[in-house]
Amino acid sequence: INAEYMGHLLSVYFFSNCCLMACGNKSGCGIPDLEELIQKYDVPAPRYTSYPTVPYWTATNDVPVNQWIESVKLCFNETNPTMGISVYIHLPYCESLCTYCACNKVITKYHRVEEPYIEALLQEWNLYLNILSDIPVIRELHLGGGTPTFFSPTNLHNLLSKLLAKSKLHPQHELSFEAHPNSTTTEHLQVLYDLGFRRLSLGIQDFDPTVQDIVNRIQTYETVEQVVDTARKIGYSSINFDLIYGLPKQNLDSVRMTIGLVGQLRPDRIAYYSYGHVPWAKTQQRKFSEEDLPSKNDKRALYELGKSMLLEMGYEDVGMDHFSLPSDSLLHAKREGKLHRNFMGYCTTPTKMVLALGASSISDVENAYIQNEKDPEIYKKIVSKGELPIIKGHFLNEEDLLLRRTIFDIACLGKATLTTELMKYINANTYNEIMNMKKEGIIELKGEPLSTKLENGEDCLVDGMCIV
């Protein structure tokens, strides 16, 4: 793992956000050979909700749990009194399998799984409470899955009321949850609102019945409309829609229809994700073939159509795949330079500690990451023995921390500062790649020139200290 990651993200993020997304065609773009550049930089990439990314972490037996506990204590003591902490809870169960989905989930209609799993979540929470030196101050709490609304309102209340009873809410707290429109009732919305939740994220993906059928995510516009209307009447202040482009059977007409219907409901935020086709890893994606998927050029056209329609509707581009209305706090955070990124994606809460509960969930305490056991049954057994269910982790060194900060600055602020400390981890290939992107017009270097050395000790003079 080295600084080539920074060059990689620069190529992916800056090109996609500053060229393809902003221009969409050659006219007036000021960048020659745009189509050639698109082909050059059209490469698979992680979303960089962490650095290093999960595949490079150390596996089970080599994770020093005591070192993780010490990292938790240190980060908590330094940040809990002022920033507070973030808490993520993974609720993995779904009643049906969406064939596009790459999340960790368990498909079942057997709802008796709810209470034993909640008991395990509370046991894990108590394990962390025994580690912490004070009452945790929760700045951010998010329920993800799976399908959180698979769980009954009564069971969700039981889980959250017990968790919140052993913590405090930060004055600027934000509580949010993901939901499937088909399983989200008025009681769900009211119970969670009464507990302090104000943000709701709905998985929409596409409104075209043909697309919904092939990905097994059938939900009508009327169902979504009812959930949105009910949530707003109850008092939810921010509603997010997840959409996906590049799905099987998707075309310009289906995207035009979907975005048009989204505009009628006018959610505060929109995540417009690229579909990742990995049938060798997610066997449910074998229900359809590559022939059902749009070509690279067609997929790009789907994105450009969706984005142009969203911009015409008054949404603004926040960053990688995300849009929001000018009134939403996500855009305010970007404008104020306070946008943050963690495993929950873009957020407005600048915590340095994410404690994640549940099977497969990932915790982050500034200088360390860990991931929990993925299988809910094994997870429950480990927790019942009074042990943290860790299967994978990574402890960040100086290079990791510098590169993560740079990557997150690029993703959240659209710029990064080249310092002498950072440049000593930049190798010649990455430096040359950055200079090539400057020549191509993808990035600019501003500010005072920086005379420094590369990773191999070679002298270099950078035209400016700030990449924008």
Short mmCIF file of N, CA and C in Angstrom, two decimals, residues 43-178:
data_model
loop_
_atom_site.label_atom_id
_atom_site.label_comp_id
_atom_site.label_asym_id
_atom_site.label_seq_id
_atom_site.Cartn_x
_atom_site.Cartn_y
_atom_site.Cartn_z
N VAL A 43 -11.88 3.33 -14.97
CA VAL A 43 -11.33 2.17 -14.28
C VAL A 43 -12.14 1.87 -13.02
N PRO A 44 -12.22 0.61 -12.61
CA PRO A 44 -12.90 0.29 -11.34
C PRO A 44 -12.17 0.94 -10.17
N ALA A 45 -12.94 1.38 -9.18
CA ALA A 45 -12.32 2.04 -8.02
C ALA A 45 -13.20 1.88 -6.80
N PRO A 46 -12.61 1.84 -5.62
CA PRO A 46 -13.41 1.83 -4.38
C PRO A 46 -14.04 3.20 -4.16
N ARG A 47 -14.99 3.25 -3.25
CA ARG A 47 -15.65 4.52 -2.92
C ARG A 47 -14.85 5.32 -1.88
N TYR A 48 -13.78 4.72 -1.38
CA TYR A 48 -12.91 5.37 -0.41
C TYR A 48 -13.69 5.90 0.80
N THR A 49 -14.48 5.03 1.41
CA THR A 49 -15.03 5.36 2.72
C THR A 49 -14.03 5.02 3.82
N SER A 50 -12.90 4.43 3.41
CA SER A 50 -11.79 4.21 4.32
C SER A 50 -10.51 4.23 3.51
N TYR A 51 -9.40 4.39 4.20
CA TYR A 51 -8.08 4.18 3.61
C TYR A 51 -7.17 3.66 4.72
N PRO A 52 -6.46 2.56 4.48
CA PRO A 52 -6.55 1.66 3.33
C PRO A 52 -7.93 0.99 3.24
N THR A 53 -8.26 0.50 2.05
CA THR A 53 -9.55 -0.14 1.85
C THR A 53 -9.54 -1.55 2.45
N VAL A 54 -10.74 -2.07 2.72
CA VAL A 54 -10.91 -3.30 3.50
C VAL A 54 -10.10 -4.50 2.97
N PRO A 55 -10.01 -4.71 1.65
CA PRO A 55 -9.27 -5.90 1.19
C PRO A 55 -7.81 -5.95 1.64
N TYR A 56 -7.25 -4.83 2.06
CA TYR A 56 -5.85 -4.80 2.46
C TYR A 56 -5.66 -4.92 3.97
N TRP A 57 -6.75 -5.12 4.71
CA TRP A 57 -6.62 -5.23 6.15
C TRP A 57 -6.11 -6.61 6.55
N THR A 58 -5.65 -6.70 7.80
CA THR A 58 -5.14 -7.95 8.35
C THR A 58 -6.29 -8.84 8.78
N ALA A 59 -6.19 -10.13 8.46
CA ALA A 59 -7.26 -11.07 8.79
C ALA A 59 -7.18 -11.54 10.24
N THR A 60 -8.21 -12.25 10.62
CA THR A 60 -8.58 -12.67 11.97
C THR A 60 -7.47 -12.84 13.01
N ASN A 61 -6.69 -13.87 12.88
CA ASN A 61 -5.80 -14.27 13.96
C ASN A 61 -4.69 -13.26 14.25
N ASP A 62 -4.46 -12.36 13.29
CA ASP A 62 -3.36 -11.42 13.45
C ASP A 62 -3.81 -10.06 13.98
N VAL A 63 -5.10 -9.90 14.26
CA VAL A 63 -5.58 -8.61 14.78
C VAL A 63 -5.36 -8.57 16.28
N PRO A 64 -4.52 -7.65 16.77
CA PRO A 64 -4.29 -7.56 18.22
C PRO A 64 -5.46 -6.85 18.91
N VAL A 65 -6.34 -7.63 19.51
CA VAL A 65 -7.55 -7.06 20.11
C VAL A 65 -7.21 -6.07 21.21
N ASN A 66 -6.18 -6.36 22.02
CA ASN A 66 -5.80 -5.43 23.09
C ASN A 66 -5.37 -4.08 22.53
N GLN A 67 -4.69 -4.10 21.38
CA GLN A 67 -4.29 -2.85 20.75
C GLN A 67 -5.51 -2.08 20.26
N TRP A 68 -6.50 -2.81 19.76
CA TRP A 68 -7.75 -2.16 19.34
C TRP A 68 -8.44 -1.52 20.54
N ILE A 69 -8.51 -2.22 21.64
CA ILE A 69 -9.16 -1.68 22.84
C ILE A 69 -8.45 -0.42 23.31
N GLU A 70 -7.12 -0.41 23.30
CA GLU A 70 -6.38 0.78 23.70
C GLU A 70 -6.63 1.93 22.74
N SER A 71 -6.76 1.65 21.45
CA SER A 71 -7.07 2.69 20.47
C SER A 71 -8.46 3.27 20.72
N VAL A 72 -9.41 2.40 21.08
CA VAL A 72 -10.77 2.85 21.41
C VAL A 72 -10.73 3.79 22.61
N LYS A 73 -10.03 3.38 23.65
CA LYS A 73 -9.96 4.20 24.85
C LYS A 73 -9.35 5.56 24.57
N LEU A 74 -8.25 5.58 23.82
CA LEU A 74 -7.55 6.83 23.53
C LEU A 74 -8.41 7.78 22.72
N CYS A 75 -9.01 7.27 21.66
CA CYS A 75 -9.84 8.12 20.81
C CYS A 75 -11.06 8.62 21.57
N PHE A 76 -11.67 7.75 22.35
CA PHE A 76 -12.85 8.14 23.12
C PHE A 76 -12.53 9.24 24.11
N ASN A 77 -11.45 9.08 24.86
CA ASN A 77 -11.08 10.07 25.88
C ASN A 77 -10.77 11.42 25.25
N GLU A 78 -10.20 11.42 24.04
CA GLU A 78 -9.82 12.67 23.39
C GLU A 78 -11.00 13.38 22.73
N THR A 79 -11.99 12.63 22.27
CA THR A 79 -13.03 13.25 21.43
C THR A 79 -14.44 13.21 21.99
N ASN A 80 -14.74 12.27 22.88
CA ASN A 80 -16.12 12.13 23.35
C ASN A 80 -16.67 13.40 24.02
N PRO A 81 -15.91 14.08 24.89
CA PRO A 81 -16.50 15.24 25.58
C PRO A 81 -16.90 16.38 24.65
N THR A 82 -16.23 16.54 23.52
CA THR A 82 -16.51 17.67 22.63
C THR A 82 -17.23 17.24 21.35
N MET A 83 -16.59 16.37 20.58
CA MET A 83 -17.18 15.93 19.31
C MET A 83 -18.30 14.93 19.50
N GLY A 84 -18.17 14.08 20.51
CA GLY A 84 -19.06 12.95 20.63
C GLY A 84 -18.60 11.82 19.71
N ILE A 85 -19.39 10.76 19.63
CA ILE A 85 -19.03 9.61 18.79
C ILE A 85 -20.18 9.29 17.84
N SER A 86 -19.86 8.52 16.81
CA SER A 86 -20.88 7.99 15.90
C SER A 86 -21.11 6.51 16.22
N VAL A 87 -22.34 6.08 16.05
CA VAL A 87 -22.69 4.68 16.26
C VAL A 87 -23.41 4.18 15.02
N TYR A 88 -22.94 3.06 14.49
CA TYR A 88 -23.61 2.41 13.36
C TYR A 88 -24.11 1.04 13.83
N ILE A 89 -25.34 0.71 13.48
CA ILE A 89 -25.92 -0.59 13.84
C ILE A 89 -26.35 -1.31 12.57
N HIS A 90 -25.78 -2.50 12.36
CA HIS A 90 -26.11 -3.27 11.16
C HIS A 90 -27.21 -4.27 11.47
N LEU A 91 -28.31 -4.15 10.74
CA LEU A 91 -29.47 -5.03 10.90
C LEU A 91 -29.61 -5.82 9.59
N PRO A 92 -29.12 -7.06 9.53
CA PRO A 92 -28.83 -7.72 8.26
C PRO A 92 -29.98 -8.43 7.55
N TYR A 93 -31.15 -8.49 8.18
CA TYR A 93 -32.19 -9.35 7.62
C TYR A 93 -33.04 -8.64 6.57
N CYS A 94 -33.42 -9.40 5.53
CA CYS A 94 -34.32 -8.95 4.48
C CYS A 94 -35.30 -10.08 4.17
N GLU A 95 -36.52 -9.72 3.77
CA GLU A 95 -37.50 -10.74 3.43
C GLU A 95 -37.32 -11.28 2.01
N SER A 96 -36.71 -10.49 1.13
CA SER A 96 -36.49 -10.94 -0.24
C SER A 96 -35.13 -10.45 -0.71
N LEU A 97 -34.60 -11.12 -1.73
CA LEU A 97 -33.25 -10.83 -2.21
C LEU A 97 -33.30 -9.90 -3.42
N CYS A 98 -32.72 -8.72 -3.28
CA CYS A 98 -32.55 -7.81 -4.41
C CYS A 98 -31.28 -8.24 -5.14
N THR A 99 -31.40 -8.59 -6.41
CA THR A 99 -30.29 -9.24 -7.09
C THR A 99 -29.10 -8.33 -7.36
N TYR A 100 -29.28 -7.01 -7.29
CA TYR A 100 -28.16 -6.08 -7.51
C TYR A 100 -27.32 -5.91 -6.25
N CYS A 101 -27.84 -6.31 -5.09
CA CYS A 101 -27.30 -5.90 -3.80
C CYS A 101 -26.00 -6.62 -3.46
N ALA A 102 -25.02 -5.83 -2.99
CA ALA A 102 -23.74 -6.39 -2.56
C ALA A 102 -23.54 -6.25 -1.05
N CYS A 103 -24.58 -5.86 -0.34
CA CYS A 103 -24.48 -5.69 1.11
C CYS A 103 -24.47 -7.05 1.82
N ASN A 104 -24.01 -7.05 3.06
CA ASN A 104 -24.06 -8.26 3.87
C ASN A 104 -25.48 -8.43 4.43
N LYS A 105 -26.16 -9.49 4.03
CA LYS A 105 -27.56 -9.66 4.43
C LYS A 105 -27.90 -11.13 4.55
N VAL A 106 -29.03 -11.38 5.23
CA VAL A 106 -29.58 -12.73 5.39
C VAL A 106 -31.03 -12.66 4.94
N ILE A 107 -31.42 -13.54 4.02
CA ILE A 107 -32.79 -13.53 3.49
C ILE A 107 -33.64 -14.52 4.29
N THR A 108 -34.70 -14.00 4.88
CA THR A 108 -35.59 -14.84 5.68
C THR A 108 -36.93 -14.13 5.89
N LYS A 109 -37.97 -14.91 6.01
CA LYS A 109 -39.27 -14.37 6.42
C LYS A 109 -39.58 -14.76 7.87
N TYR A 110 -38.58 -15.34 8.52
CA TYR A 110 -38.73 -15.86 9.88
C TYR A 110 -38.36 -14.76 10.88
N HIS A 111 -39.35 -14.06 11.37
CA HIS A 111 -39.08 -12.87 12.18
C HIS A 111 -38.70 -13.18 13.63
N ARG A 112 -38.67 -14.44 13.98
CA ARG A 112 -38.19 -14.78 15.32
C ARG A 112 -36.69 -14.54 15.46
N VAL A 113 -36.02 -14.25 14.35
CA VAL A 113 -34.59 -13.94 14.43
C VAL A 113 -34.35 -12.58 15.06
N GLU A 114 -35.37 -11.74 15.14
CA GLU A 114 -35.19 -10.36 15.58
C GLU A 114 -34.69 -10.26 17.02
N GLU A 115 -35.37 -10.87 17.94
CA GLU A 115 -35.06 -10.67 19.36
C GLU A 115 -33.68 -11.22 19.76
N PRO A 116 -33.29 -12.44 19.31
CA PRO A 116 -31.94 -12.91 19.65
C PRO A 116 -30.85 -12.00 19.08
N TYR A 117 -31.09 -11.47 17.89
CA TYR A 117 -30.08 -10.59 17.30
C TYR A 117 -29.99 -9.27 18.07
N ILE A 118 -31.12 -8.74 18.47
CA ILE A 118 -31.12 -7.51 19.28
C ILE A 118 -30.40 -7.74 20.60
N GLU A 119 -30.63 -8.89 21.20
CA GLU A 119 -29.94 -9.21 22.45
C GLU A 119 -28.42 -9.21 22.25
N ALA A 120 -27.96 -9.75 21.12
CA ALA A 120 -26.53 -9.77 20.83
C ALA A 120 -25.99 -8.36 20.62
N LEU A 121 -26.76 -7.51 19.93
CA LEU A 121 -26.34 -6.12 19.73
C LEU A 121 -26.15 -5.40 21.06
N LEU A 122 -27.08 -5.60 21.97
CA LEU A 122 -26.98 -4.95 23.27
C LEU A 122 -25.83 -5.53 24.10
N GLN A 123 -25.55 -6.83 23.93
CA GLN A 123 -24.39 -7.42 24.59
C GLN A 123 -23.10 -6.80 24.07
N GLU A 124 -23.01 -6.61 22.75
CA GLU A 124 -21.81 -5.98 22.19
C GLU A 124 -21.68 -4.54 22.67
N TRP A 125 -22.78 -3.82 22.73
CA TRP A 125 -22.76 -2.44 23.23
C TRP A 125 -22.25 -2.41 24.67
N ASN A 126 -22.68 -3.36 25.47
CA ASN A 126 -22.22 -3.41 26.86
C ASN A 126 -20.73 -3.74 26.95
N LEU A 127 -20.23 -4.54 26.02
CA LEU A 127 -18.79 -4.82 25.99
C LEU A 127 -18.00 -3.52 25.79
N TYR A 128 -18.49 -2.68 24.90
CA TYR A 128 -17.81 -1.41 24.68
C TYR A 128 -18.01 -0.44 25.85
N LEU A 129 -19.19 -0.45 26.45
CA LEU A 129 -19.41 0.42 27.62
C LEU A 129 -18.44 0.08 28.75
N ASN A 130 -18.10 -1.19 28.88
CA ASN A 130 -17.15 -1.59 29.91
C ASN A 130 -15.73 -1.12 29.60
N ILE A 131 -15.47 -0.84 28.33
CA ILE A 131 -14.16 -0.35 27.92
C ILE A 131 -14.05 1.16 28.10
N LEU A 132 -15.15 1.86 27.84
CA LEU A 132 -15.15 3.32 27.84
C LEU A 132 -15.10 3.87 29.26
N SER A 133 -14.46 5.03 29.39
CA SER A 133 -14.23 5.62 30.71
C SER A 133 -15.38 6.52 31.16
N ASP A 134 -16.33 6.81 30.28
CA ASP A 134 -17.41 7.73 30.62
C ASP A 134 -18.63 7.37 29.78
N ILE A 135 -19.72 8.08 30.02
CA ILE A 135 -20.94 7.86 29.25
C ILE A 135 -20.72 8.38 27.82
N PRO A 136 -20.96 7.56 26.81
CA PRO A 136 -20.75 8.03 25.43
C PRO A 136 -21.75 9.12 25.04
N VAL A 137 -21.24 10.12 24.35
CA VAL A 137 -22.08 11.20 23.82
C VAL A 137 -22.29 10.91 22.33
N ILE A 138 -23.49 10.56 21.95
CA ILE A 138 -23.77 10.15 20.57
C ILE A 138 -24.07 11.37 19.71
N ARG A 139 -23.21 11.58 18.72
CA ARG A 139 -23.38 12.68 17.76
C ARG A 139 -24.15 12.19 16.53
N GLU A 140 -23.89 10.95 16.16
CA GLU A 140 -24.52 10.38 14.97
C GLU A 140 -24.88 8.92 15.25
N LEU A 141 -26.10 8.54 14.87
CA LEU A 141 -26.55 7.16 15.01
C LEU A 141 -27.26 6.77 13.73
N HIS A 142 -26.81 5.67 13.12
CA HIS A 142 -27.40 5.25 11.85
C HIS A 142 -27.71 3.76 11.87
N LEU A 143 -28.89 3.43 11.38
CA LEU A 143 -29.30 2.03 11.23
C LEU A 143 -29.19 1.66 9.76
N GLY A 144 -28.40 0.62 9.47
CA GLY A 144 -28.24 0.17 8.10
C GLY A 144 -28.48 -1.33 7.99
N GLY A 145 -28.44 -1.83 6.76
CA GLY A 145 -28.70 -3.25 6.61
C GLY A 145 -28.21 -3.79 5.29
N GLY A 146 -28.82 -4.92 4.88
CA GLY A 146 -30.08 -5.42 5.34
C GLY A 146 -31.22 -4.43 5.21
N THR A 147 -32.26 -4.73 5.94
CA THR A 147 -33.44 -3.87 5.99
C THR A 147 -33.80 -3.59 7.44
N PRO A 148 -33.42 -2.42 7.96
CA PRO A 148 -33.78 -2.11 9.35
C PRO A 148 -35.26 -2.23 9.64
N THR A 149 -36.12 -1.88 8.65
CA THR A 149 -37.56 -1.98 8.90
C THR A 149 -38.09 -3.40 8.71
N PHE A 150 -37.20 -4.38 8.54
CA PHE A 150 -37.58 -5.79 8.70
C PHE A 150 -37.99 -6.02 10.15
N PHE A 151 -37.31 -5.32 11.07
CA PHE A 151 -37.59 -5.45 12.50
C PHE A 151 -38.87 -4.70 12.84
N SER A 152 -39.62 -5.24 13.76
CA SER A 152 -40.88 -4.62 14.15
C SER A 152 -40.61 -3.31 14.88
N PRO A 153 -41.56 -2.37 14.84
CA PRO A 153 -41.39 -1.13 15.61
C PRO A 153 -41.14 -1.41 17.09
N THR A 154 -41.80 -2.41 17.65
CA THR A 154 -41.60 -2.73 19.07
C THR A 154 -40.16 -3.15 19.34
N ASN A 155 -39.62 -4.02 18.48
CA ASN A 155 -38.25 -4.48 18.69
C ASN A 155 -37.23 -3.38 18.45
N LEU A 156 -37.48 -2.52 17.48
CA LEU A 156 -36.58 -1.39 17.26
C LEU A 156 -36.59 -0.45 18.47
N HIS A 157 -37.76 -0.24 19.03
CA HIS A 157 -37.86 0.60 20.22
C HIS A 157 -37.10 -0.03 21.38
N ASN A 158 -37.24 -1.34 21.53
CA ASN A 158 -36.55 -2.04 22.61
C ASN A 158 -35.03 -1.89 22.47
N LEU A 159 -34.52 -2.09 21.27
CA LEU A 159 -33.09 -1.95 21.02
C LEU A 159 -32.60 -0.54 21.29
N LEU A 160 -33.25 0.43 20.69
CA LEU A 160 -32.73 1.79 20.73
C LEU A 160 -32.94 2.46 22.07
N SER A 161 -34.06 2.18 22.72
CA SER A 161 -34.29 2.80 24.03
C SER A 161 -33.25 2.32 25.04
N LYS A 162 -32.88 1.04 24.96
CA LYS A 162 -31.87 0.51 25.88
C LYS A 162 -30.48 1.04 25.55
N LEU A 163 -30.19 1.18 24.27
CA LEU A 163 -28.89 1.74 23.87
C LEU A 163 -28.78 3.20 24.28
N LEU A 164 -29.82 3.96 24.02
CA LEU A 164 -29.79 5.40 24.32
C LEU A 164 -29.85 5.66 25.82
N ALA A 165 -30.41 4.74 26.59
CA ALA A 165 -30.50 4.91 28.05
C ALA A 165 -29.12 4.93 28.69
N LYS A 166 -28.13 4.33 28.02
CA LYS A 166 -26.77 4.27 28.57
C LYS A 166 -25.83 5.23 27.84
N SER A 167 -26.41 6.30 27.28
CA SER A 167 -25.61 7.29 26.57
C SER A 167 -26.30 8.64 26.65
N LYS A 168 -25.63 9.66 26.14
CA LYS A 168 -26.22 10.99 26.02
C LYS A 168 -26.25 11.36 24.54
N LEU A 169 -27.20 12.21 24.17
CA LEU A 169 -27.24 12.73 22.82
C LEU A 169 -26.52 14.07 22.76
N HIS A 170 -25.65 14.23 21.81
CA HIS A 170 -24.94 15.48 21.58
C HIS A 170 -25.96 16.56 21.18
N PRO A 171 -25.73 17.82 21.53
CA PRO A 171 -26.68 18.88 21.15
C PRO A 171 -26.93 18.96 19.65
N GLN A 172 -25.91 18.60 18.83
CA GLN A 172 -26.08 18.61 17.37
C GLN A 172 -26.18 17.18 16.82
N HIS A 173 -26.93 16.33 17.49
CA HIS A 173 -27.00 14.94 17.07
C HIS A 173 -27.82 14.79 15.79
N GLU A 174 -27.52 13.70 15.07
CA GLU A 174 -28.29 13.33 13.88
C GLU A 174 -28.53 11.83 13.91
N LEU A 175 -29.80 11.43 13.94
CA LEU A 175 -30.19 10.03 13.96
C LEU A 175 -30.89 9.70 12.66
N SER A 176 -30.47 8.63 11.99
CA SER A 176 -31.01 8.31 10.67
C SER A 176 -31.13 6.81 10.50
N PHE A 177 -31.96 6.40 9.53
CA PHE A 177 -32.10 4.97 9.26
C PHE A 177 -32.44 4.73 7.80
N GLU A 178 -32.02 3.55 7.32
CA GLU A 178 -32.35 3.10 5.98
C GLU A 178 -33.65 2.29 6.04
#
